[in-house]
Amino acid sequence: MIKKLLSFSLFYCFIISFGQVYKPIDTADYAQRKDFLKNFSVTNENLIKKNRTDYSGKTGSELSKFYKEFEKDFEKKVKNKDFIFNSVFDAKVKNLIDRLKKNNPQIPQNLKILIAKDNTPNAYCFADGTFVINMGLFNWLNNDDQLASVISHELGHKISEHTLKTLIGIVDQDQMDRVVVQNIKLNKENRNQQAFDVLKSRIYKKGAENRKQEMQADSLGYVLFKNSDFKKEEFINTLKRLEDFDTISPRELKVETYKKYFNLPKQEFKDKWLKKEDFSLYNYDNFKEKLNKDSLKSHPEIALRITYLKKIFPELKAEVKDEKASESYAALEKIARMETLPNFFHSEDYGIGIYSSLQFLQDGEEESYYKKWLGKCFAKIYEARKNYNLNRYLDRVEPKNQSESYQQFLNFMWNLSLDEIKNISDYYQTEKS
């Protein structure tokens, strides 16, 4: 959840002015989605046929199941409009990939670009060559070179066929585990503990393999990157930027901001709304974790990744400031920032949508635009509260995992009554607000 918050909560403030209220990207792209799914289905079927040829028996059939299930899940996401087609972002990504291809013939030629309505700075590439870029990357990274470095890393995964290797590993592990499970059934003592040990071993092994693949993708990705016309040092700067996303808490939402936007003409602000839940008597040490969190991680710490890259590529040891964004990148960065609320609303993250709207308003950005989203999100929170499913859209307070500011916000939201939520929703959905 903290990562979702950080996708909009930059630690510096800049004002965006479009001259008029920004209009979110239109997702009425039924024809494009239909054509994409048709082509994706054909490509995926060809991939399944190839795997059956390359891997006979149990491995081939299990791989086919994986790819068929993936196609079903992916089709749902496309139909749900989780991606946008022919957007302003496509040309930029295509240009960066073309620059990478120029001196790297090993990069596949059949890459298809897809922009996801996701605020987290991430990208991934499917086995068929579909390259997904989250909109959050444009908002979080600082320039073309940094975006190209993320693309290079994902191409490293693609060229190394890490997805296929992971799936084959799962199939092989399943077969080995079946034998172990049979032996456990024959043993009448400590069955539960033995079964848990098998599960733990499998999870740890998968985490270790994933971390190894990340390091490999970094190395190969950097080779692709430095063979192109990008500034080498930006590869490390990108990792540092992503490290910020993983480690820095969102900026504080001030009490004055609550009082400013929730002291309404027909509903005065109440101090009791900010009352915090008391967790002082809860003993967090009473529960002992059965799984080591570090062993569960699929990605190595970014600091370790940076150290590793500097060790094998000495030219990366120099510290260089981030390059200034090009005009074309800066324009896309502004659009991605303005799409933050539409994206949260689309993913039904209404609680975070309210929190982010308040932070934008606190910074003085596009007041009428973010007031509108404040109203839209409160309307959804009202419906959820009325239908007794608010937990689906609003977090509970978790003192160990959340910033003080976000805990304060959650206490505020849970302290509001149903009628009070409706009054806020109605006020911010009217033109008079």
Coordinates of C-alpha atoms in Angstrom, one line a residue:
M1 CA 0.0 0.0 0.0
I2 CA 2.9 2.4 0.8
K3 CA 4.1 1.8 -2.8
K4 CA 0.7 2.9 -4.2
L5 CA 1.0 6.1 -2.1
L6 CA 4.5 6.8 -3.3
S7 CA 3.5 6.6 -6.9
F8 CA 2.0 10.1 -6.6
S9 CA 3.8 11.5 -3.5
L10 CA 7.0 13.0 -4.8
F11 CA 9.2 14.7 -2.3
Y12 CA 9.3 17.9 -4.2
C13 CA 6.5 20.0 -5.5
F14 CA 5.9 21.3 -9.0
I15 CA 2.8 23.0 -10.3
I16 CA 1.2 21.9 -13.5
S17 CA -0.8 24.3 -15.5
F18 CA -2.9 23.1 -18.5
G19 CA -4.8 26.4 -18.9
Q20 CA -8.1 24.5 -18.3
V21 CA -9.3 21.5 -16.3
Y22 CA -7.5 18.4 -17.5
K23 CA -9.5 15.7 -19.2
P24 CA -8.5 12.1 -18.5
I25 CA -7.4 9.9 -21.3
D26 CA -10.4 8.4 -23.2
T27 CA -10.5 4.6 -22.9
A28 CA -13.3 4.1 -25.5
D29 CA -11.0 1.9 -27.6
Y30 CA -13.1 -1.1 -28.1
A31 CA -11.9 -1.8 -31.6
Q32 CA -8.2 -1.7 -30.7
R33 CA -8.8 -3.9 -27.7
K34 CA -10.7 -6.4 -29.8
D35 CA -7.9 -6.5 -32.5
F36 CA -5.2 -6.8 -29.8
L37 CA -6.9 -9.8 -28.1
K38 CA -7.4 -11.5 -31.4
N39 CA -3.7 -11.2 -32.3
F40 CA -2.6 -12.1 -28.8
S41 CA -4.7 -15.3 -28.9
V42 CA -3.1 -16.4 -32.2
T43 CA 0.4 -15.6 -30.9
N44 CA -0.2 -17.4 -27.6
E45 CA -1.5 -20.5 -29.4
N46 CA 1.6 -20.6 -31.5
L47 CA 3.7 -20.3 -28.4
I48 CA 1.8 -23.3 -26.8
K49 CA 2.4 -25.4 -30.0
K50 CA 6.1 -24.5 -29.9
N51 CA 6.4 -25.5 -26.2
R52 CA 4.6 -28.8 -26.9
T53 CA 7.2 -29.5 -29.6
D54 CA 10.2 -28.4 -27.5
Y55 CA 9.0 -30.1 -24.3
S56 CA 7.3 -33.4 -24.6
G57 CA 5.3 -35.3 -22.0
K58 CA 4.3 -33.8 -18.6
T59 CA 6.4 -30.6 -19.0
G60 CA 4.9 -29.7 -22.3
S61 CA 1.3 -30.2 -21.2
E62 CA 1.8 -28.3 -17.9
L63 CA 3.3 -25.4 -19.8
S64 CA 0.3 -25.4 -22.1
K65 CA -2.0 -25.1 -19.1
F66 CA 0.0 -22.2 -17.7
Y67 CA -0.2 -20.2 -21.0
K68 CA -3.9 -20.9 -21.4
E69 CA -4.7 -19.7 -17.9
F70 CA -2.5 -16.7 -18.4
E71 CA -4.4 -15.9 -21.6
K72 CA -7.8 -16.0 -19.8
D73 CA -6.6 -13.8 -17.0
F74 CA -4.9 -11.3 -19.3
E75 CA -8.0 -11.1 -21.5
K76 CA -10.0 -10.1 -18.5
K77 CA -7.6 -7.3 -17.7
V78 CA -7.7 -6.0 -21.3
K79 CA -11.5 -6.1 -21.4
N80 CA -11.5 -4.3 -18.0
K81 CA -9.6 -1.5 -19.6
D82 CA -6.5 -1.9 -17.5
F83 CA -4.5 -0.9 -20.5
I84 CA -4.8 2.0 -23.0
F85 CA -4.1 1.7 -26.7
N86 CA -2.6 4.2 -29.2
S87 CA -1.9 6.6 -26.3
V88 CA 0.5 9.5 -26.2
F89 CA 3.0 7.3 -24.4
D90 CA 3.3 4.7 -27.2
A91 CA 5.5 6.7 -29.5
K92 CA 8.0 7.5 -26.7
V93 CA 8.4 3.8 -25.7
K94 CA 8.7 2.7 -29.3
N95 CA 11.4 5.3 -29.9
L96 CA 13.4 4.2 -26.9
I97 CA 13.1 0.5 -27.9
D98 CA 14.2 1.4 -31.5
R99 CA 17.3 3.1 -30.1
L100 CA 18.1 0.0 -28.0
K101 CA 17.6 -2.3 -31.0
K102 CA 20.1 -0.3 -33.2
N103 CA 23.2 -1.9 -31.8
N104 CA 21.6 -4.9 -30.1
P105 CA 20.5 -7.4 -32.7
Q106 CA 19.6 -9.9 -29.9
I107 CA 16.5 -7.8 -29.0
P108 CA 13.4 -9.5 -30.4
Q109 CA 11.8 -7.7 -33.3
N110 CA 8.2 -8.6 -32.5
L111 CA 7.7 -6.5 -29.4
K112 CA 4.2 -5.0 -28.9
I113 CA 3.8 -2.0 -26.6
L114 CA 1.0 -1.8 -24.1
I115 CA 0.6 1.0 -21.5
A116 CA -1.0 0.0 -18.2
K117 CA -3.2 2.3 -16.1
D118 CA -1.0 1.5 -13.1
N119 CA 0.7 4.2 -10.9
T120 CA 3.5 1.9 -9.7
P121 CA 6.9 2.4 -11.6
N122 CA 7.2 -1.0 -13.2
A123 CA 7.4 -2.7 -16.6
Y124 CA 7.3 -6.4 -17.7
C125 CA 7.5 -8.3 -20.9
F126 CA 5.5 -11.4 -21.8
A127 CA 6.8 -14.5 -23.5
D128 CA 5.0 -13.5 -26.8
G129 CA 6.8 -10.1 -26.9
T130 CA 4.0 -8.0 -25.4
F131 CA 5.9 -5.2 -23.5
V132 CA 3.9 -3.6 -20.7
I133 CA 4.9 -0.2 -19.4
N134 CA 3.1 1.1 -16.3
M135 CA 2.1 4.8 -16.5
G136 CA 3.7 5.3 -13.1
L137 CA 7.2 5.0 -14.7
F138 CA 6.6 8.3 -16.5
N139 CA 5.6 10.0 -13.3
W140 CA 8.4 8.6 -11.1
L141 CA 11.5 8.5 -13.4
N142 CA 13.2 11.7 -14.5
N143 CA 14.1 11.3 -18.1
D144 CA 14.2 9.2 -21.3
D145 CA 17.5 7.5 -20.3
Q146 CA 16.0 6.3 -17.0
L147 CA 12.9 4.9 -18.8
A148 CA 15.2 3.2 -21.3
S149 CA 17.2 1.6 -18.5
V150 CA 14.0 0.0 -17.1
I151 CA 13.1 -1.3 -20.5
S152 CA 16.6 -2.7 -20.9
H153 CA 16.3 -4.6 -17.7
E154 CA 13.0 -6.1 -18.8
L155 CA 14.6 -7.0 -22.2
G156 CA 17.3 -8.8 -20.2
H157 CA 14.6 -11.0 -18.7
K158 CA 13.1 -11.5 -22.1
I159 CA 16.3 -12.5 -23.9
S160 CA 17.3 -14.8 -21.0
E161 CA 13.8 -16.4 -21.2
H162 CA 13.4 -16.1 -17.4
T163 CA 9.6 -16.6 -17.5
L164 CA 9.9 -19.9 -19.4
K165 CA 12.7 -21.1 -17.1
T166 CA 10.6 -20.2 -14.0
L167 CA 7.6 -22.1 -15.4
I168 CA 9.7 -25.2 -16.1
G169 CA 11.1 -25.0 -12.6
I170 CA 7.6 -24.9 -11.2
V171 CA 6.6 -28.0 -13.2
D172 CA 9.8 -29.9 -12.1
Q173 CA 9.3 -28.9 -8.5
D174 CA 5.7 -30.0 -8.5
Q175 CA 6.7 -33.5 -9.6
M176 CA 9.4 -33.7 -6.9
D177 CA 7.0 -32.4 -4.2
R178 CA 4.5 -35.1 -5.1
V179 CA 7.0 -37.8 -4.1
V180 CA 7.8 -35.9 -0.9
V181 CA 4.1 -35.6 0.0
Q182 CA 3.6 -39.3 -0.5
N183 CA 6.4 -40.0 1.9
I184 CA 4.9 -37.6 4.4
K185 CA 1.5 -39.5 4.2
L186 CA 3.3 -42.7 5.0
N187 CA 4.9 -41.2 8.1
K188 CA 2.4 -40.8 10.9
E189 CA 4.5 -38.4 13.1
N190 CA 4.9 -34.6 12.6
R191 CA 3.0 -34.5 9.3
N192 CA 2.0 -30.9 9.7
Q193 CA 5.6 -29.8 10.4
Q194 CA 7.0 -31.8 7.6
A195 CA 4.4 -30.4 5.1
F196 CA 5.2 -26.9 6.3
D197 CA 8.9 -27.5 5.9
V198 CA 8.3 -28.6 2.3
L199 CA 6.3 -25.4 1.6
K200 CA 8.9 -23.2 3.3
S201 CA 11.7 -24.8 1.3
R202 CA 9.9 -24.2 -1.9
I203 CA 9.1 -20.6 -1.2
Y204 CA 12.6 -19.8 -0.2
K205 CA 14.0 -21.6 -3.2
K206 CA 11.7 -19.6 -5.5
G207 CA 12.7 -16.3 -3.9
A208 CA 16.4 -17.1 -4.3
E209 CA 16.0 -18.0 -8.0
N210 CA 14.0 -14.8 -8.7
R211 CA 16.7 -12.7 -7.0
K212 CA 19.3 -14.4 -9.1
Q213 CA 17.3 -13.6 -12.3
E214 CA 17.0 -10.0 -11.3
M215 CA 20.8 -9.7 -11.0
Q216 CA 21.2 -11.4 -14.4
A217 CA 18.6 -9.0 -16.0
D218 CA 20.5 -6.0 -14.5
S219 CA 23.8 -7.2 -16.1
L220 CA 22.4 -8.0 -19.5
G221 CA 20.1 -5.0 -19.4
Y222 CA 23.1 -2.7 -18.8
V223 CA 25.0 -4.2 -21.7
L224 CA 22.1 -3.4 -24.0
F225 CA 21.8 0.0 -22.5
K226 CA 25.5 1.0 -22.9
N227 CA 25.6 -0.4 -26.5
S228 CA 23.0 2.3 -27.3
D229 CA 23.2 6.1 -27.3
F230 CA 22.1 6.6 -23.7
K231 CA 24.1 8.1 -20.8
K232 CA 25.6 5.1 -19.0
E233 CA 25.4 6.6 -15.5
E234 CA 21.6 6.9 -15.8
F235 CA 21.3 3.2 -15.3
I236 CA 22.5 3.5 -11.8
N237 CA 20.5 6.7 -11.2
T238 CA 17.4 4.8 -12.3
L239 CA 18.0 2.1 -9.6
K240 CA 18.5 4.8 -7.0
R241 CA 15.2 6.4 -8.1
L242 CA 13.4 3.1 -7.7
E243 CA 15.1 2.6 -4.3
D244 CA 13.5 5.9 -3.3
F245 CA 10.1 4.4 -4.3
D246 CA 10.8 1.4 -2.1
T247 CA 12.0 3.1 1.0
I248 CA 10.7 6.7 1.4
S249 CA 7.4 7.4 3.1
P250 CA 4.8 9.7 1.6
R251 CA 4.9 13.3 2.5
E252 CA 2.9 14.5 5.5
L253 CA -0.8 15.4 5.1
K254 CA -1.2 18.4 7.4
V255 CA -4.0 18.8 9.9
E256 CA -4.7 22.2 8.4
T257 CA -5.5 20.5 5.1
Y258 CA -8.2 18.4 6.7
K259 CA -9.7 21.5 8.3
K260 CA -9.5 23.5 5.0
Y261 CA -11.3 20.9 2.8
F262 CA -13.7 19.3 5.3
N263 CA -15.0 22.4 7.1
L264 CA -18.1 22.7 4.8
P265 CA -20.9 25.2 4.8
K266 CA -23.5 22.7 6.0
Q267 CA -21.1 20.5 8.0
E268 CA -18.5 22.1 10.2
F269 CA -15.2 20.3 10.8
K270 CA -15.1 18.2 14.0
D271 CA -11.8 17.6 15.9
K272 CA -13.0 14.1 16.9
W273 CA -12.6 13.0 13.3
L274 CA -8.9 13.1 13.9
K275 CA -8.9 11.0 17.0
K276 CA -6.4 8.1 16.7
E277 CA -7.0 4.5 17.6
D278 CA -4.9 3.4 20.6
F279 CA -2.5 0.6 19.8
S280 CA -0.2 1.1 22.9
L281 CA -1.4 -2.1 24.7
Y282 CA -0.9 -4.3 21.7
N283 CA 2.2 -6.6 22.0
Y284 CA 3.7 -6.9 18.5
D285 CA 6.4 -9.2 19.8
N286 CA 3.9 -11.8 20.9
F287 CA 3.6 -13.2 17.3
K288 CA 6.6 -14.9 15.9
E289 CA 6.9 -15.0 12.1
K290 CA 7.2 -18.6 10.7
L291 CA 8.7 -17.4 7.4
N292 CA 11.7 -15.1 7.1
K293 CA 10.7 -12.0 5.2
D294 CA 14.1 -11.5 3.6
S295 CA 14.0 -15.1 2.2
L296 CA 10.5 -14.4 0.7
K297 CA 11.7 -11.4 -1.3
S298 CA 11.7 -11.9 -5.1
H299 CA 14.0 -8.9 -5.7
P300 CA 17.4 -8.4 -4.1
E301 CA 17.8 -5.1 -2.3
I302 CA 18.5 -2.3 -4.8
A303 CA 21.7 -1.3 -2.9
L304 CA 23.1 -4.8 -3.5
R305 CA 22.1 -4.6 -7.2
I306 CA 24.0 -1.3 -7.5
T307 CA 27.1 -2.6 -5.7
Y308 CA 27.1 -5.7 -8.0
L309 CA 26.8 -3.6 -11.2
K310 CA 29.6 -1.3 -10.1
K311 CA 31.8 -4.3 -9.4
I312 CA 31.5 -5.9 -12.8
F313 CA 31.2 -2.6 -14.7
P314 CA 33.8 -0.2 -13.2
E315 CA 32.7 2.7 -15.4
L316 CA 29.5 2.9 -13.3
K317 CA 31.4 3.9 -10.1
A318 CA 31.3 7.6 -11.0
E319 CA 28.5 9.6 -9.3
V320 CA 26.6 11.7 -11.9
K321 CA 23.4 13.8 -11.4
D322 CA 20.2 13.0 -13.2
E323 CA 19.9 14.3 -16.8
K324 CA 17.3 17.0 -17.3
A325 CA 14.1 15.7 -18.9
S326 CA 13.5 16.3 -22.6
E327 CA 10.5 18.5 -23.5
S328 CA 8.7 15.4 -24.8
Y329 CA 9.4 13.4 -21.7
A330 CA 8.3 16.3 -19.4
A331 CA 5.0 16.6 -21.3
L332 CA 4.3 12.8 -20.7
E333 CA 5.4 13.1 -17.1
K334 CA 2.7 15.8 -16.6
I335 CA 0.1 13.7 -18.2
A336 CA 1.0 10.6 -16.1
R337 CA 0.8 12.8 -13.0
M338 CA -2.7 14.0 -13.9
E339 CA -3.7 10.4 -14.6
T340 CA -2.9 9.4 -11.1
L341 CA -6.4 9.9 -9.8
P342 CA -8.2 8.3 -12.8
N343 CA -5.9 5.3 -12.4
F344 CA -6.6 4.9 -8.7
F345 CA -10.3 5.3 -9.4
H346 CA -10.1 2.6 -12.1
S347 CA -8.4 0.2 -9.8
E348 CA -11.0 0.9 -7.1
D349 CA -8.4 2.3 -4.7
Y350 CA -10.8 4.9 -3.5
G351 CA -9.2 5.5 -0.1
I352 CA -5.8 6.1 -1.6
G353 CA -7.6 8.3 -4.2
I354 CA -8.9 10.6 -1.4
Y355 CA -5.5 10.7 0.3
S356 CA -3.7 11.6 -3.0
S357 CA -6.3 14.2 -3.9
L358 CA -5.7 15.9 -0.6
Q359 CA -2.0 15.9 -1.1
F360 CA -2.4 17.4 -4.6
L361 CA -4.7 20.0 -3.1
Q362 CA -2.3 20.7 -0.3
D363 CA 0.3 21.4 -2.9
G364 CA -2.0 23.8 -4.7
E365 CA -2.3 21.8 -7.9
E366 CA -5.3 22.0 -10.2
E367 CA -7.8 22.7 -7.4
S368 CA -11.1 22.2 -9.4
Y369 CA -9.7 18.9 -10.9
Y370 CA -8.7 17.3 -7.6
K371 CA -11.9 18.5 -5.8
K372 CA -13.9 16.7 -8.5
W373 CA -11.9 13.4 -7.8
L374 CA -12.3 13.9 -4.1
G375 CA -16.1 13.9 -4.6
K376 CA -16.0 10.9 -6.9
C377 CA -14.0 8.8 -4.5
F378 CA -16.1 9.8 -1.4
A379 CA -19.2 8.8 -3.4
K380 CA -17.7 5.3 -3.8
I381 CA -16.7 5.2 -0.1
Y382 CA -20.2 6.1 0.8
E383 CA -21.7 3.3 -1.2
A384 CA -19.2 0.9 0.3
R385 CA -19.9 2.0 3.9
K386 CA -23.7 1.7 3.2
N387 CA -23.2 -1.8 1.9
Y388 CA -20.9 -2.9 4.7
N389 CA -17.9 -3.6 2.5
L390 CA -15.7 -0.6 3.2
N391 CA -12.7 -2.9 4.1
R392 CA -12.5 -3.6 0.4
Y393 CA -11.6 0.0 -0.5
L394 CA -10.1 1.5 2.7
D395 CA -7.2 0.1 4.7
R396 CA -7.3 -0.6 8.4
V397 CA -4.6 1.1 10.6
E398 CA -1.4 -1.0 10.8
P399 CA 1.1 1.0 13.0
K400 CA 4.0 -1.2 12.0
N401 CA 3.6 -0.9 8.3
Q402 CA 2.2 2.6 7.7
S403 CA 3.5 6.2 8.0
E404 CA 2.1 8.4 10.8
S405 CA 0.4 10.6 8.1
Y406 CA -1.4 7.7 6.5
Q407 CA -2.5 6.3 9.8
Q408 CA -3.9 9.7 10.7
F409 CA -5.8 9.7 7.4
L410 CA -7.2 6.2 8.0
N411 CA -8.4 7.2 11.5
F412 CA -10.1 10.2 10.0
M413 CA -11.9 8.2 7.4
W414 CA -13.1 5.5 9.8
N415 CA -14.3 8.1 12.3
L416 CA -16.7 9.7 9.8
S417 CA -20.3 8.6 10.0
L418 CA -22.3 7.5 7.0
D419 CA -24.2 10.8 6.8
E420 CA -21.0 12.8 7.1
I421 CA -19.4 10.9 4.3
K422 CA -22.4 11.5 2.1
N423 CA -22.4 15.3 2.9
I424 CA -18.7 15.5 1.8
S425 CA -19.5 13.5 -1.3
D426 CA -22.4 15.7 -2.3
Y427 CA -20.5 18.9 -1.6
Y428 CA -17.5 18.0 -3.8
Q429 CA -19.7 16.7 -6.6
T430 CA -21.5 20.0 -7.1
E431 CA -20.3 22.8 -9.3
K432 CA -20.5 25.2 -6.4
S433 CA -17.6 23.5 -4.6

